[in-house]
Coordinates of C-alpha atoms in Angstrom, one line a residue:
X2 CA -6.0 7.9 -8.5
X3 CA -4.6 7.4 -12.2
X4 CA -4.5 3.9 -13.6
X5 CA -4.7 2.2 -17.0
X6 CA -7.7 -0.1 -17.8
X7 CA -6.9 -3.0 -20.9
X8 CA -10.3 -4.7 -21.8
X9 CA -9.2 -7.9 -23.8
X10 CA -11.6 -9.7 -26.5
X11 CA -11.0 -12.9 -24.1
X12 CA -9.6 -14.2 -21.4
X13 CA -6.7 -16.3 -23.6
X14 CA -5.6 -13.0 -24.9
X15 CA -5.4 -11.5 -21.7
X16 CA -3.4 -14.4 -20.1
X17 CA -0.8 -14.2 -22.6
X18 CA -0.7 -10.4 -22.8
X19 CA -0.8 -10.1 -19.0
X20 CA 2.4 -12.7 -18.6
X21 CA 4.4 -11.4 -21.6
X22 CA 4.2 -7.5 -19.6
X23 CA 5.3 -9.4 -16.7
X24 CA 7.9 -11.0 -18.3
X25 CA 8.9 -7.7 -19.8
X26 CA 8.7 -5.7 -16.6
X27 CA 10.5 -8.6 -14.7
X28 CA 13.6 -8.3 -17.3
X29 CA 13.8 -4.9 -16.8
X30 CA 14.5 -5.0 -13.6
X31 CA 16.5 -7.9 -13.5
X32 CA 18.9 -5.6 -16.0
X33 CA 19.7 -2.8 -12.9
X34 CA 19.3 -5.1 -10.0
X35 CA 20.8 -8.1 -8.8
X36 CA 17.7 -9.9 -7.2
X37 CA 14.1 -9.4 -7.7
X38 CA 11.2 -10.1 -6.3
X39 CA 7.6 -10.9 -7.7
X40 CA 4.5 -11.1 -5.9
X41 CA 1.4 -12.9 -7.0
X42 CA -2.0 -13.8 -6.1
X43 CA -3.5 -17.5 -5.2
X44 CA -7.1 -18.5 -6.2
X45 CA -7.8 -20.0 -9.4
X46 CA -7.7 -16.7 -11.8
X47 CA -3.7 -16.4 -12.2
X48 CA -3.1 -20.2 -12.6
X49 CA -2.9 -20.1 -17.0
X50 CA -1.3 -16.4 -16.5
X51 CA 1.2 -18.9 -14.2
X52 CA 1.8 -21.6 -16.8
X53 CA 2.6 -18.9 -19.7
X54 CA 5.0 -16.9 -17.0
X55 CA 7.0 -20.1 -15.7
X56 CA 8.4 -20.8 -19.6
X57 CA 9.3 -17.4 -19.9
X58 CA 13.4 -17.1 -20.6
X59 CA 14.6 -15.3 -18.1
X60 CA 17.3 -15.4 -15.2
X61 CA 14.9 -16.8 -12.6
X62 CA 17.5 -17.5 -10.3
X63 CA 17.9 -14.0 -9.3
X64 CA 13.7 -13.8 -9.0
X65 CA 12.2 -14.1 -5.5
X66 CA 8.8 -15.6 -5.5
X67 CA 6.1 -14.8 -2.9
X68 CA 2.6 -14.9 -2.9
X69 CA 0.3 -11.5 -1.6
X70 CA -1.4 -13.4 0.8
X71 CA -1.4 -17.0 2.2
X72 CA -4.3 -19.0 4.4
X73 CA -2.5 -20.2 7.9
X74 CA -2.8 -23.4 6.6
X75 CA -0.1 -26.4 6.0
X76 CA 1.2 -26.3 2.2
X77 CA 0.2 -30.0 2.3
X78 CA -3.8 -28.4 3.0
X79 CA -6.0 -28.3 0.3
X80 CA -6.6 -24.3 1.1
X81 CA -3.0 -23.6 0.8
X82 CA -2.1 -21.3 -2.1
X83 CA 1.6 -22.4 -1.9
X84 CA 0.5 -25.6 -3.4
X85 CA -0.9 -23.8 -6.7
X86 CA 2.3 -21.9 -7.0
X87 CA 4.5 -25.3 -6.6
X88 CA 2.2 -26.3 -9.4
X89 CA 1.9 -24.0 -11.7
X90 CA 4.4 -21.0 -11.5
X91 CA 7.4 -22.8 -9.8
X92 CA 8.1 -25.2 -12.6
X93 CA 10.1 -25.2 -15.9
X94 CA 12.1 -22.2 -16.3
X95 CA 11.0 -21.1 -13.0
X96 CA 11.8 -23.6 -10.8
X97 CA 14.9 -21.8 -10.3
X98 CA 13.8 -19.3 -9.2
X99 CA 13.2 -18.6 -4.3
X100 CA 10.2 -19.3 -2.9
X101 CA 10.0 -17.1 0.2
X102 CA 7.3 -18.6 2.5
X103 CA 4.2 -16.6 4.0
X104 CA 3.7 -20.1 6.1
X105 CA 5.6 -21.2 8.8
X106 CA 4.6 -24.3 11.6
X107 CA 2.9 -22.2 14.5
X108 CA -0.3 -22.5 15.3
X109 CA -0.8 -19.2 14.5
X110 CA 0.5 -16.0 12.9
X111 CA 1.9 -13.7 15.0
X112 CA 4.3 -15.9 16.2
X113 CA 6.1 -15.9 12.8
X114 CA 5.7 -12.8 11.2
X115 CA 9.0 -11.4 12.0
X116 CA 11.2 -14.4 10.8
X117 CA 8.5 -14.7 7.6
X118 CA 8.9 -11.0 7.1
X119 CA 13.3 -10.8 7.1
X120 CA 13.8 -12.1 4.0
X121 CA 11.0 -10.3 2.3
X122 CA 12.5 -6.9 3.6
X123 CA 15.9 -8.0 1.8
X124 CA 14.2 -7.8 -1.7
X125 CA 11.7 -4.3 -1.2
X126 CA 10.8 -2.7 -3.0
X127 CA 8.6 -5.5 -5.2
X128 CA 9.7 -5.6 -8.8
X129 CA 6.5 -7.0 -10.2
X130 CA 2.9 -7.4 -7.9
X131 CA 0.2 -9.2 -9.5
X132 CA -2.9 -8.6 -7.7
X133 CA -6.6 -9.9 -7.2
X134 CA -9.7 -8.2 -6.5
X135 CA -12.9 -9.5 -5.0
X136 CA -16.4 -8.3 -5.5
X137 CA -16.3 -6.8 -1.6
X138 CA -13.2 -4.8 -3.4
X139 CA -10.8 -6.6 -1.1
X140 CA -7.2 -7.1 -2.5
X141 CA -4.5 -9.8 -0.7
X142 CA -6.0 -10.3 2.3
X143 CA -6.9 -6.9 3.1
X144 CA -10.8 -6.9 3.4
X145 CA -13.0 -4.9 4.3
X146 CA -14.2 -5.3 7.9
X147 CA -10.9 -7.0 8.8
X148 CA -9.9 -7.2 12.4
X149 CA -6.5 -5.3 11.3
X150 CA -8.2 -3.1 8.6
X151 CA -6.4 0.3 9.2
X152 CA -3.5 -1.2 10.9
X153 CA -2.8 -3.1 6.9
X154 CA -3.9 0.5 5.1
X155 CA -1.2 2.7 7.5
X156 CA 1.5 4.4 5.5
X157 CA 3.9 3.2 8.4
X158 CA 2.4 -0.9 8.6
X159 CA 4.7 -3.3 8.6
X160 CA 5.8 -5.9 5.6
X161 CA 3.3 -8.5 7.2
X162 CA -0.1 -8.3 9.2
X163 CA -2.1 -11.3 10.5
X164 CA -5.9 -10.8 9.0
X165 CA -9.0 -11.8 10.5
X166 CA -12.2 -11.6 8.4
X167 CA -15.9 -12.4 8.4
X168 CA -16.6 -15.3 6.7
X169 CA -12.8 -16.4 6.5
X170 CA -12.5 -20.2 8.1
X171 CA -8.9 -19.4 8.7
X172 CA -6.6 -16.7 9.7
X173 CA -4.5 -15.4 6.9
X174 CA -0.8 -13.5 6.7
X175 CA -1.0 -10.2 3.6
X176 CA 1.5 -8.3 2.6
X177 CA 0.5 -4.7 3.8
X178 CA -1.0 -1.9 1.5
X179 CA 2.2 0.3 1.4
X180 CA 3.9 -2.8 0.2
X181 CA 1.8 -3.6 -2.2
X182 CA 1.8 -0.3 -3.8
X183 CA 5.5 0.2 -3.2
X184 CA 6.5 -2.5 -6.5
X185 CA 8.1 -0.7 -9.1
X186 CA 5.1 -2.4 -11.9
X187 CA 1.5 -3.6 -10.2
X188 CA -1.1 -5.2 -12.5
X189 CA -4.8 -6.2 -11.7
X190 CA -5.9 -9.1 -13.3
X191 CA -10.3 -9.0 -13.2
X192 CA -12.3 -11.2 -15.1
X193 CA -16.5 -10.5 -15.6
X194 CA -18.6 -7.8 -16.0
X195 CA -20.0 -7.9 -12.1
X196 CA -16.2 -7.0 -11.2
X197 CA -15.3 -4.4 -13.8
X198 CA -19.3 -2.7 -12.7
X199 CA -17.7 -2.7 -9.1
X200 CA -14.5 -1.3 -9.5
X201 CA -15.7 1.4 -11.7
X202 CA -18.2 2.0 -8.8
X203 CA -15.0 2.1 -6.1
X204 CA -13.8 5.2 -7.6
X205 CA -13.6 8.0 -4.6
X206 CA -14.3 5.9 -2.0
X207 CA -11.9 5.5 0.8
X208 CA -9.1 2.7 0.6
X209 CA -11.0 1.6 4.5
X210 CA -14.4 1.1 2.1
X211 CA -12.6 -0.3 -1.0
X212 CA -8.9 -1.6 0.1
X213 CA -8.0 -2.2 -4.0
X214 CA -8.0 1.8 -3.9
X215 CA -5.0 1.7 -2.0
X216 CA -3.1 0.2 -4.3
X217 CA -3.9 0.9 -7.7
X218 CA -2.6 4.6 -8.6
X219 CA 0.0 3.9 -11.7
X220 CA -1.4 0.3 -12.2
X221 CA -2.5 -1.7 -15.3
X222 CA -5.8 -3.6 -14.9
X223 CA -6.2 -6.5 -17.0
X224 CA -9.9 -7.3 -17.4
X225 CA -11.9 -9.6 -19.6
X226 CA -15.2 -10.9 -19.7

């Protein structure tokens, strides 16, 4: 498992750095490829990599939006990561560009997953991923422990899995680890020195132990401290 580590002097350099390759990467593809598709996390940490990407001059109307992973919870719900990504990356420039929804009105996942997942299969493989990782070396909504673990891990999973977690309040809907690894360009964006200690410490240990080993071969980590 190759992939490229970029330690930044700060965070501000690393937000513009990380959303210029992004930018770059999305451009690319965009020049052999009608429609593409770029995946991003929710949480706090991408929101100023967001507000750099959204300006970016590009033709977003042929970019398809979607986030990794979403909480089964109303956009209107203060949990919702659809709500930072209305905010944040689906303005200026790229309010052009399709959202394509991990939420839909059930009451709970499994219901939805195959009209949530259609769309999503139209635009595989993912151009750009941007991907999280937490200090229990969880990525998307694959954690360890998860109810649907291995089933999310499987070289044959489907686009979507339902995830159940310890400690999670909610259900939540991830884009599955071959999916994830599948885009084209996949960067990791880490901040602190208690995460970089603990994904240096994930290296050889099985993607059912550390899920961000599934999906980092050929990917850039961004990390600052």
């Amino acid at each position: 498992m190759n992939y490229e580590f970029i330690a930044y002097q700060d965070r501000e350099m690393l937000v513009i750095d990380l959303a210029n390759q992004m930018a770059g990467d999305l451009r690319a593809a965009l020049g052999h490829e009608d429609r593409v598709a770029l995946a991003v996390p929710g949480g706090t940490s991408p929101g100023p990599v967001f507000d750099h990407l959204c300006a970016v001059d590009l033709d977003w109307s042929r970019v398809d939006v979607l986030l990794t992973d979403e909480r089964w919870v109303p956009e209107d719900h203060p949990r919702s990561n659809t709500a930072l990504l209305r905010e944040r990356l689906l303005v200026d420039r790229a309010a052009k560009a399709r959202y394509l929804p991990l939420y839909a009105d059930a009451p709970e996942p499994e219901g939805a997953l195959d009209a949530l997942a259609a769309p999503i299969a139209e635009e595989l493989p993912l151009a750009v991923v941007l991907l999280g990782m937490g200090a229990d070396l969880h990525t998307a909504s694959i954690f360890p422990g998860a109810d649907l673990l291995e089933e999310a891990l499987s070289p044959k999973a489907p686009i979507l899995l339902p995830m159940r977690a310890p400690g999670a309040p909610e259900p939540r809907i991830t884009l599955t680890a071959p999916v994830l690894n599948g885009a084209l360009r996949k960067h990791v964006l880490i901040y602190g020195a208690e995460k970089r200690a603990v994904l240096e410490g994930a290296r050889g240990k099985p993607p059912a132990e550390a899920p961000i080993n599934a999906v980092l071969s050929d990917a850039v980590v961004h990390w600052a401290a």
